[in-house]
Short mmCIF file of C-alpha atoms in Angstrom, two decimals:
data_model
loop_
_atom_site.label_atom_id
_atom_site.label_comp_id
_atom_site.label_asym_id
_atom_site.label_seq_id
_atom_site.Cartn_x
_atom_site.Cartn_y
_atom_site.Cartn_z
CA MET A 1 22.18 12.33 27.17
CA THR A 2 20.66 12.44 23.75
CA SER A 3 18.34 14.98 22.27
CA ARG A 4 15.65 14.55 19.68
CA THR A 5 14.48 17.32 17.40
CA GLU A 6 11.90 17.58 14.65
CA VAL A 7 13.08 20.19 12.13
CA SER A 8 10.48 21.80 9.88
CA LYS A 9 11.27 22.93 6.36
CA SER A 10 11.16 26.63 7.26
CA VAL A 11 13.38 26.18 10.29
CA LEU A 12 15.81 24.28 8.11
CA ARG A 13 15.92 27.16 5.64
CA ARG A 14 16.45 29.72 8.36
CA PHE A 15 19.31 27.78 9.89
CA GLY A 16 20.68 26.39 6.64
CA VAL A 17 23.85 28.45 7.12
CA ALA A 18 24.34 27.08 10.60
CA VAL A 19 23.92 23.54 9.31
CA LEU A 20 26.51 24.15 6.57
CA LEU A 21 28.87 25.62 9.14
CA GLY A 22 28.37 22.55 11.27
CA LEU A 23 29.26 20.35 8.31
CA ALA A 24 32.45 22.35 7.72
CA LEU A 25 33.41 21.81 11.34
CA ALA A 26 32.65 18.11 11.16
CA ALA A 27 35.97 17.36 9.45
CA PRO A 28 38.26 18.59 12.27
CA ALA A 29 35.94 17.00 14.81
CA ALA A 30 36.32 13.68 13.01
CA ARG A 31 40.10 14.05 13.24
CA GLY A 32 39.71 14.50 16.97
CA GLU A 33 41.16 18.03 16.95
CA THR A 34 38.22 19.98 18.36
CA SER A 35 34.93 19.34 20.09
CA ALA A 36 32.91 21.75 17.92
CA PRO A 37 29.32 20.57 17.25
CA ALA A 38 29.35 18.32 14.22
CA ALA A 39 26.59 17.70 11.72
CA ALA A 40 25.93 15.20 8.98
CA LYS A 41 23.14 14.58 6.53
CA VAL A 42 21.29 11.56 5.21
CA SER A 43 19.02 11.98 2.22
CA ILE A 44 15.94 9.87 1.64
CA ASP A 45 15.42 9.53 -2.07
CA ASN A 46 13.92 6.81 -4.26
CA PHE A 47 13.01 4.76 -1.16
CA THR A 48 16.69 4.67 -0.12
CA PHE A 49 18.67 6.12 2.80
CA SER A 50 21.85 7.66 1.41
CA PRO A 51 24.51 7.02 2.55
CA ASP A 52 23.29 3.67 3.82
CA ARG A 53 26.17 3.49 6.31
CA LEU A 54 27.46 6.67 7.92
CA THR A 55 30.23 6.92 10.54
CA VAL A 56 30.26 9.98 12.80
CA ALA A 57 31.99 11.20 15.97
CA PRO A 58 30.05 11.37 19.25
CA GLY A 59 28.11 14.62 19.52
CA THR A 60 27.23 14.69 15.83
CA THR A 61 23.73 15.75 14.86
CA VAL A 62 22.46 13.76 11.88
CA THR A 63 19.65 15.27 9.83
CA TRP A 64 17.50 13.14 7.52
CA THR A 65 15.54 14.92 4.76
CA ASN A 66 12.87 13.21 2.64
CA ALA A 67 13.06 14.05 -1.07
CA ASP A 68 10.39 11.49 -2.09
CA ASP A 69 6.75 12.21 -2.93
CA ILE A 70 5.83 9.52 -0.40
CA PRO A 71 6.18 9.88 3.39
CA HIS A 72 8.89 7.93 5.21
CA THR A 73 9.96 7.50 8.83
CA VAL A 74 13.34 7.11 10.52
CA VAL A 75 13.06 4.51 13.28
CA ALA A 76 15.96 2.98 15.24
CA THR A 77 15.67 -0.80 15.46
CA GLY A 78 16.85 -0.48 19.08
CA LYS A 79 14.30 2.28 19.76
CA ALA A 80 16.97 5.00 20.42
CA PHE A 81 15.11 7.40 18.10
CA ARG A 82 11.90 7.52 16.10
CA SER A 83 10.72 10.29 13.76
CA LYS A 84 7.18 11.18 12.90
CA ALA A 85 6.13 10.58 9.29
CA LEU A 86 8.24 12.89 7.12
CA ASP A 87 6.34 14.27 4.15
CA THR A 88 8.16 15.64 1.12
CA ASP A 89 11.05 17.97 2.18
CA ASP A 90 10.45 17.35 5.91
CA SER A 91 13.48 16.66 8.10
CA PHE A 92 14.29 14.86 11.32
CA ALA A 93 17.44 15.41 13.40
CA PHE A 94 19.02 13.35 16.16
CA THR A 95 22.24 13.99 18.10
CA PHE A 96 24.35 10.89 18.70
CA THR A 97 26.27 11.16 21.98
CA THR A 98 26.91 7.48 22.70
CA PRO A 99 29.34 5.39 20.63
CA GLY A 100 27.76 2.37 19.01
CA THR A 101 26.10 0.99 15.91
CA PHE A 102 22.57 2.25 15.30
CA ASP A 103 20.53 0.32 12.74
CA TYR A 104 17.38 2.08 11.60
CA PHE A 105 14.59 1.63 9.05
CA CYS A 106 11.44 3.18 7.61
CA SER A 107 8.50 1.76 9.56
CA LEU A 108 6.21 2.34 6.55
CA HIS A 109 8.54 0.70 4.00
CA PRO A 110 10.68 -1.63 6.13
CA HIS A 111 12.73 -2.84 3.17
CA MET A 112 14.43 0.57 3.57
CA HIS A 113 17.11 0.21 6.24
CA ALA A 114 20.54 1.71 6.99
CA THR A 115 23.11 2.22 9.75
CA ILE A 116 24.77 5.06 11.69
CA VAL A 117 28.07 4.15 13.38
CA VAL A 118 29.18 6.44 16.22
CA GLU A 119 32.91 6.10 16.91
CA ALA A 120 34.94 8.04 19.45
CA GLY A 121 38.37 9.39 18.55
CA ARG A 122 38.23 8.66 14.86
CA SER A 123 41.47 9.52 13.12
CA MET B 1 -5.66 -13.48 -27.12
CA THR B 2 -2.87 -13.04 -24.62
CA ARG B 3 -3.13 -14.92 -21.37
CA HIS B 4 -2.96 -12.80 -18.25
CA ASP B 5 -2.32 -15.47 -15.70
CA ARG B 6 1.34 -15.75 -14.87
CA ASP B 7 3.79 -16.99 -12.32
CA THR B 8 5.62 -14.81 -9.85
CA VAL B 9 6.79 -11.63 -11.47
CA THR B 10 10.56 -11.59 -11.61
CA GLY B 11 11.19 -8.14 -13.00
CA ASP B 12 12.89 -9.33 -16.18
CA GLY B 13 12.11 -7.55 -19.42
CA GLN B 14 9.70 -10.17 -20.72
CA THR B 15 7.52 -10.11 -17.62
CA ARG B 16 7.50 -6.32 -17.44
CA ARG B 17 6.18 -6.18 -21.00
CA LYS B 18 3.33 -8.49 -20.01
CA VAL B 19 2.50 -6.32 -17.03
CA LEU B 20 2.48 -3.17 -19.12
CA GLU B 21 0.29 -4.92 -21.64
CA CYS B 22 -2.09 -5.81 -18.82
CA MET B 23 -2.25 -2.18 -17.77
CA THR B 24 -2.94 -1.12 -21.34
CA TRP B 25 -5.78 -3.59 -21.55
CA ALA B 26 -7.13 -2.24 -18.30
CA GLY B 27 -7.47 1.05 -20.14
CA THR B 28 -10.73 -0.18 -21.57
CA GLY B 29 -11.56 -2.78 -18.96
CA VAL B 30 -10.78 -6.48 -19.01
CA LEU B 31 -13.34 -9.10 -18.19
CA TRP B 32 -11.94 -11.90 -16.06
CA THR B 33 -13.76 -15.15 -15.58
CA VAL B 34 -12.53 -17.60 -13.02
CA SER B 35 -13.62 -21.13 -13.84
CA GLY B 36 -12.32 -24.25 -12.14
CA GLY B 37 -9.65 -22.14 -10.49
CA VAL B 38 -8.18 -20.96 -13.77
CA PRO B 39 -8.90 -17.40 -14.81
CA ARG B 40 -9.24 -16.52 -18.46
CA ALA B 41 -9.21 -13.06 -19.92
CA LEU B 42 -12.23 -13.10 -22.18
CA GLY B 43 -11.14 -9.96 -23.95
CA LEU B 44 -11.61 -6.26 -24.06
CA ILE B 45 -14.91 -4.89 -22.95
CA ASP B 46 -16.22 -1.41 -22.89
CA GLN B 47 -18.00 0.10 -19.96
CA ALA B 48 -21.46 -0.71 -21.30
CA GLN B 49 -20.64 -4.40 -21.53
CA ALA B 50 -19.14 -4.33 -18.08
CA GLN B 51 -22.33 -2.86 -16.72
CA THR B 52 -24.47 -5.42 -18.53
CA GLN B 53 -22.31 -8.17 -17.11
CA SER B 54 -22.73 -6.99 -13.55
CA GLN B 55 -26.43 -6.41 -14.08
CA THR B 56 -27.20 -9.91 -15.36
CA SER B 57 -24.91 -11.73 -12.97
CA GLY B 58 -26.10 -9.80 -9.95
CA GLN B 59 -29.48 -11.51 -9.99
CA ASP B 60 -28.53 -14.93 -8.66
CA GLY B 61 -25.16 -14.22 -7.11
CA LEU B 62 -23.24 -11.47 -5.47
CA THR B 63 -21.55 -8.46 -7.01
CA PHE B 64 -19.35 -6.20 -4.93
CA LEU B 65 -16.82 -3.50 -5.74
CA GLN B 66 -13.22 -3.05 -4.75
CA ILE B 67 -11.75 0.42 -4.45
CA SER B 68 -8.21 1.09 -3.27
CA ASP B 69 -5.43 3.56 -2.60
CA SER B 70 -7.38 6.81 -2.73
CA HIS B 71 -4.49 8.66 -0.98
CA ILE B 72 -6.63 11.67 -0.06
CA GLY B 73 -4.19 14.47 0.81
CA PHE B 74 -1.59 13.57 -1.84
CA ASP B 75 -1.11 16.63 -4.06
CA LYS B 76 2.16 16.05 -5.92
CA ALA B 77 2.81 16.04 -9.68
CA ALA B 78 1.60 12.48 -10.28
CA ASN B 79 -1.95 13.68 -9.40
CA PRO B 80 -2.54 17.03 -7.68
CA ALA B 81 -6.31 16.30 -7.52
CA THR B 82 -6.78 12.97 -5.75
CA SER B 83 -10.16 14.07 -4.33
CA ARG B 84 -11.43 14.70 -7.85
CA THR B 85 -10.35 11.31 -9.20
CA LEU B 86 -11.94 9.59 -6.18
CA GLU B 87 -15.14 11.54 -6.89
CA GLU B 88 -14.98 10.30 -10.49
CA ALA B 89 -14.59 6.71 -9.30
CA ILE B 90 -17.57 7.08 -6.97
CA GLY B 91 -19.44 8.63 -9.90
CA ARG B 92 -18.85 5.38 -11.80
CA VAL B 93 -20.22 3.42 -8.86
CA LYS B 94 -23.37 5.54 -8.70
CA ALA B 95 -23.91 5.13 -12.44
CA LEU B 96 -24.00 1.31 -12.27
CA PRO B 97 -27.42 0.06 -13.36
CA ALA B 98 -27.42 -2.73 -10.77
CA LYS B 99 -26.53 -1.73 -7.23
CA PRO B 100 -23.60 -3.79 -5.89
CA ALA B 101 -24.04 -5.49 -2.51
CA PHE B 102 -21.27 -3.42 -0.93
CA MET B 103 -17.82 -2.02 -1.49
CA ILE B 104 -14.47 -2.99 0.01
CA HIS B 105 -11.64 -0.47 0.33
CA THR B 106 -8.22 -2.10 0.44
CA GLY B 107 -6.43 0.71 2.21
CA ASP B 108 -4.44 3.90 1.84
CA ILE B 109 -7.67 5.83 2.20
CA THR B 110 -5.55 8.84 3.16
CA HIS B 111 -2.00 9.91 2.39
CA LEU B 112 -0.88 11.05 5.87
CA SER B 113 -3.55 9.73 8.31
CA LYS B 114 -4.80 13.28 9.02
CA ALA B 115 -8.30 13.82 10.39
CA ALA B 116 -9.22 16.17 7.52
CA GLU B 117 -8.08 13.56 4.99
CA PHE B 118 -10.23 10.86 6.59
CA ASP B 119 -13.15 13.32 6.67
CA ASP B 120 -12.79 14.17 2.97
CA ALA B 121 -12.53 10.50 2.01
CA ASP B 122 -15.60 9.59 4.10
CA HIS B 123 -17.59 12.39 2.50
CA ILE B 124 -16.70 11.38 -1.06
CA ILE B 125 -16.98 7.60 -0.60
CA GLY B 126 -20.24 8.08 1.33
CA GLY B 127 -21.70 9.49 -1.88
CA ALA B 128 -21.92 5.93 -3.24
CA ARG B 129 -24.53 5.10 -0.55
CA LEU B 130 -23.10 1.61 -0.12
CA ASP B 131 -21.81 -0.24 2.91
CA VAL B 132 -18.01 -0.05 2.79
CA HIS B 133 -15.71 -2.57 4.47
CA TYR B 134 -12.23 -1.20 5.03
CA VAL B 135 -8.78 -2.50 5.81
CA PRO B 136 -5.96 -0.02 6.50
CA GLY B 137 -2.96 0.74 4.32
CA GLU B 138 0.34 1.90 5.83
CA HIS B 139 -0.65 5.49 5.05
CA ASP B 140 -3.72 5.17 7.30
CA VAL B 141 -1.88 4.15 10.46
CA ILE B 142 0.99 6.63 10.73
CA ASP B 143 -0.51 8.68 13.56
CA GLU B 144 0.02 7.62 17.17
CA GLU B 145 -1.27 4.04 17.56
CA ALA B 146 -3.46 4.41 14.46
CA LYS B 147 -6.00 6.23 16.61
CA LEU B 148 -7.90 7.95 13.80
CA TYR B 149 -8.30 4.81 11.69
CA ARG B 150 -9.48 2.77 14.68
CA GLU B 151 -11.97 5.43 15.75
CA ARG B 152 -13.56 5.48 12.31
CA TYR B 153 -13.29 1.92 11.06
CA GLY B 154 -12.20 -0.21 13.99
CA ARG B 155 -15.60 -0.86 15.54
CA GLY B 156 -16.32 -4.57 15.81
CA THR B 157 -12.85 -5.56 14.59
CA LYS B 158 -10.09 -7.48 16.34
CA GLY B 159 -6.48 -6.46 16.97
CA ALA B 160 -5.28 -3.80 14.53
CA GLY B 161 -8.59 -3.98 12.62
CA TRP B 162 -9.10 -7.48 11.18
CA TYR B 163 -12.53 -9.11 10.89
CA SER B 164 -14.71 -11.39 8.80
CA LEU B 165 -18.25 -11.26 7.48
CA ASP B 166 -20.60 -13.41 5.41
CA ALA B 167 -22.62 -12.36 2.39
CA SER B 168 -24.66 -14.58 0.05
CA GLY B 169 -22.79 -17.67 1.19
CA VAL B 170 -19.36 -16.14 0.58
CA HIS B 171 -17.04 -15.71 3.59
CA PHE B 172 -15.10 -12.42 3.49
CA ILE B 173 -11.96 -11.90 5.58
CA GLY B 174 -10.35 -8.45 6.00
CA LEU B 175 -6.71 -8.71 7.12
CA VAL B 176 -4.24 -6.06 8.34
CA ASN B 177 -0.64 -6.43 7.14
CA VAL B 178 0.63 -2.85 7.60
CA VAL B 179 1.35 -2.55 11.33
CA ASP B 180 4.32 -3.60 13.47
CA LEU B 181 6.54 -3.99 10.40
CA LYS B 182 10.07 -5.31 10.98
CA SER B 183 13.30 -3.79 9.64
CA GLY B 184 14.30 -5.41 6.38
CA GLY B 185 10.93 -7.14 6.13
CA LEU B 186 7.75 -6.90 4.08
CA GLY B 187 4.08 -6.71 5.06
CA ASN B 188 3.30 -8.52 8.30
CA LEU B 189 0.21 -10.29 9.68
CA GLY B 190 1.71 -11.45 12.98
CA PRO B 191 0.98 -14.48 15.18
CA ASP B 192 -2.14 -13.02 16.86
CA GLN B 193 -3.88 -12.41 13.56
CA LEU B 194 -2.86 -15.81 12.16
CA ALA B 195 -4.24 -17.50 15.28
CA TRP B 196 -7.48 -15.58 14.85
CA LEU B 197 -7.62 -16.59 11.17
CA ALA B 198 -7.16 -20.27 12.01
CA ASP B 199 -9.99 -19.97 14.52
CA ASP B 200 -12.21 -18.05 12.08
CA LEU B 201 -11.80 -20.77 9.43
CA ALA B 202 -12.16 -23.73 11.79
CA GLY B 203 -15.31 -25.72 11.14
CA ARG B 204 -16.14 -24.00 7.87
CA SER B 205 -16.97 -26.24 4.94
CA ALA B 206 -14.27 -26.44 2.27
CA GLU B 207 -17.03 -25.62 -0.21
CA THR B 208 -17.42 -22.13 1.24
CA PRO B 209 -16.09 -19.57 -1.25
CA ILE B 210 -13.54 -17.38 0.51
CA VAL B 211 -12.58 -13.81 -0.36
CA VAL B 212 -9.58 -12.42 1.53
CA PHE B 213 -8.74 -8.74 1.27
CA ALA B 214 -5.74 -6.83 2.65
CA HIS B 215 -3.67 -3.83 1.61
CA ILE B 216 -0.22 -5.21 0.74
CA PRO B 217 -0.27 -8.23 -1.62
CA LEU B 218 -0.18 -11.51 0.31
CA TRP B 219 1.97 -13.02 -2.43
CA ALA B 220 5.53 -12.03 -3.34
CA VAL B 221 4.93 -9.57 -6.18
CA TYR B 222 8.33 -7.86 -5.89
CA PRO B 223 10.08 -8.13 -2.50
CA ALA B 224 12.87 -5.72 -3.53
CA TRP B 225 10.21 -2.98 -3.37
CA GLY B 226 8.51 -4.44 -0.31
CA TRP B 227 5.62 -5.78 -2.40
CA GLY B 228 4.78 -8.90 -0.46
CA THR B 229 3.87 -10.17 3.03
CA ASP B 230 6.44 -12.03 5.15
CA ASP B 231 3.95 -14.43 6.72
CA GLY B 232 1.42 -14.36 3.86
CA GLY B 233 2.29 -17.98 3.10
CA ARG B 234 1.08 -19.02 6.56
CA ALA B 235 -2.31 -17.43 5.91
CA LEU B 236 -2.50 -19.17 2.55
CA SER B 237 -1.67 -22.54 4.10
CA LEU B 238 -4.70 -22.09 6.39
CA LEU B 239 -6.79 -21.47 3.26
CA ALA B 240 -5.38 -24.39 1.27
CA ARG B 241 -8.29 -26.76 1.93
CA PHE B 242 -10.89 -24.40 0.45
CA GLY B 243 -12.02 -24.94 -3.13
CA SER B 244 -12.39 -21.29 -4.09
CA VAL B 245 -10.18 -18.59 -2.63
CA THR B 246 -9.88 -15.08 -4.04
CA VAL B 247 -7.27 -12.71 -2.59
CA LEU B 248 -7.80 -9.00 -3.31
CA ASN B 249 -5.07 -6.46 -2.57
CA GLY B 250 -4.06 -2.88 -3.38
CA HIS B 251 -0.79 -1.08 -2.54
CA ILE B 252 0.96 -1.50 -5.91
CA HIS B 253 -1.39 0.82 -7.84
CA GLN B 254 -1.72 -1.45 -10.87
CA VAL B 255 -3.67 -4.51 -11.93
CA MET B 256 -1.82 -7.78 -11.51
CA GLN B 257 -3.12 -11.32 -11.31
CA LYS B 258 -1.77 -14.73 -10.45
CA VAL B 259 -3.30 -18.15 -9.92
CA GLU B 260 -1.91 -20.85 -7.68
CA GLY B 261 -4.05 -23.95 -7.25
CA ASN B 262 -7.47 -22.87 -6.00
CA VAL B 263 -6.27 -19.37 -5.13
CA THR B 264 -6.67 -16.37 -7.41
CA PHE B 265 -4.67 -13.28 -6.47
CA HIS B 266 -5.68 -9.92 -7.88
CA THR B 267 -4.53 -6.36 -7.21
CA ALA B 268 -6.65 -3.30 -7.99
CA CYS B 269 -5.76 0.05 -9.48
CA SER B 270 -5.48 3.13 -7.30
CA THR B 271 -7.90 6.01 -7.69
CA ALA B 272 -5.02 8.44 -7.03
CA PHE B 273 -1.85 7.76 -9.04
CA PRO B 274 -0.13 4.88 -10.86
CA GLN B 275 3.09 3.22 -9.74
CA PRO B 276 5.72 1.70 -12.03
CA ALA B 277 5.74 -1.97 -13.04
CA PRO B 278 8.07 -4.00 -10.79
CA GLY B 279 11.69 -3.05 -11.46
CA ALA B 280 10.76 -0.65 -14.27
CA ALA B 281 11.93 2.43 -12.31
CA PRO B 282 14.54 3.20 -9.62
CA SER B 283 11.83 3.08 -6.92
CA PRO B 284 8.10 2.37 -6.48
CA GLY B 285 7.32 6.09 -6.07
CA PRO B 286 4.35 7.76 -7.79
CA LEU B 287 4.55 7.53 -11.58
CA LYS B 288 3.96 10.77 -13.44
CA VAL B 289 2.22 10.11 -16.74
CA ALA B 290 0.90 12.58 -19.30
CA ASP B 291 -2.17 14.37 -17.97
CA ASP B 292 -4.41 12.90 -20.66
CA LYS B 293 -3.22 9.37 -19.79
CA LEU B 294 -3.72 9.57 -16.01
CA ARG B 295 -7.29 8.28 -15.99
CA THR B 296 -6.32 5.24 -18.05
CA LYS B 297 -4.12 4.20 -15.09
CA LEU B 298 -6.71 4.74 -12.33
CA GLY B 299 -9.82 2.72 -11.63
CA LEU B 300 -11.78 0.23 -9.57
CA SER B 301 -12.76 -3.43 -9.76
CA SER B 302 -16.08 -5.22 -9.77
CA VAL B 303 -16.22 -8.81 -8.53
CA THR B 304 -19.12 -11.15 -9.17
CA PHE B 305 -19.75 -14.52 -7.58
CA ARG B 306 -22.38 -16.75 -9.17
CA ARG B 307 -24.06 -19.24 -6.92
CA GLY B 308 -23.59 -22.84 -8.02
CA GLU B 309 -20.92 -22.01 -10.58
CA GLN B 310 -18.08 -21.57 -8.09
CA ARG B 311 -16.50 -18.89 -10.18
CA LEU B 312 -15.80 -15.24 -9.67
CA ALA B 313 -15.60 -12.72 -12.48
CA ILE B 314 -13.35 -9.72 -11.87
CA ILE B 315 -13.81 -6.66 -14.05
CA ASP B 316 -11.22 -3.91 -13.85
CA GLN B 317 -12.53 -0.60 -15.01
CA THR B 318 -10.52 2.59 -15.42
CA LEU B 319 -11.63 6.19 -15.08
CA ALA B 320 -10.77 6.98 -18.71
#
């Protein structure tokens, strides 16, 4: 079961602490020690997804935030997820529960593409 | 006098200098004359000369305007007042002594495809009191199934909004290359539109002057920034038998021109904000220039076809 969430700027601010906490917990989760909710971030800047290849454990919520003055989208090539257009500072979050390789791109600027790898039991 | 025709832009230092030079020239307007398929920059002209040119040539031919990339709704540092600069551009149109036949808008009417943005753009552009033929930019089709664009501009069009029309013996073709884009790719026309184009051109005399307009350049301006159309070459091969083909695009927010055989490619300025020359910045994002330089980087184009001479003159005019 996967969930899909649009995160507004204000919501992000309000829960910024929670997101940071999630990031802190991501490390032990990646070592397979706990099952605490994990989080990771991808920035969109200068028409580039960064990092362009990110490996996470199942259950990780990845949040993309657009730092450009031009809107972008986050669209899975295999249709697993699709954001609305993200204006400057807008975010999109998706929780990856299934292991696999998820290629995605910006449907407005398709030369922008990157990959999320979901791997169980990473050590 | 420096020549402005050039081969594919490669992004090396030499070519970038030429492009920048072209933009500087555009600061006061450059008169282009296309003769025998080879365009020549006749030199700098001021606005008065440009107006005289369109006035005299409009009598036995066809003069139309191209406006592009108005990005209504954009309010960032590169231009917080895109409505105002569009109003200024329309002010230039209204001030022309000879009324153009119509206007084409090569897309990115709005910044985020919002209803209020389309409304504002319609209100301002409507002030020109000219027929306007639109094609969408990627910023106009980001709502669900491009509903708002199709409601406003899709009437009488095929597919995602392509169509053709005839005026004064010239055949105009509006193409859509901003929908159903593929990961890792560029602009896309798609097989349905190409089949329609082949059908639309079938049976037309090779003498018919053709003007094609679309948002993203149909030629490979700079693929690393997505400035090109994957299947643009297939459209051009369908046009190869015609003696006079002019391809007008927007998207890159700067004037650029190339000639290949009988085909002249030309991109127009934006009325909203400039973008960097290919490879001259880390990304193609909006270029912030000094406030007093902004209007030298924005503008519109006037295109004149003279019957019997088989040549089109393109005049780029800035808002400065």
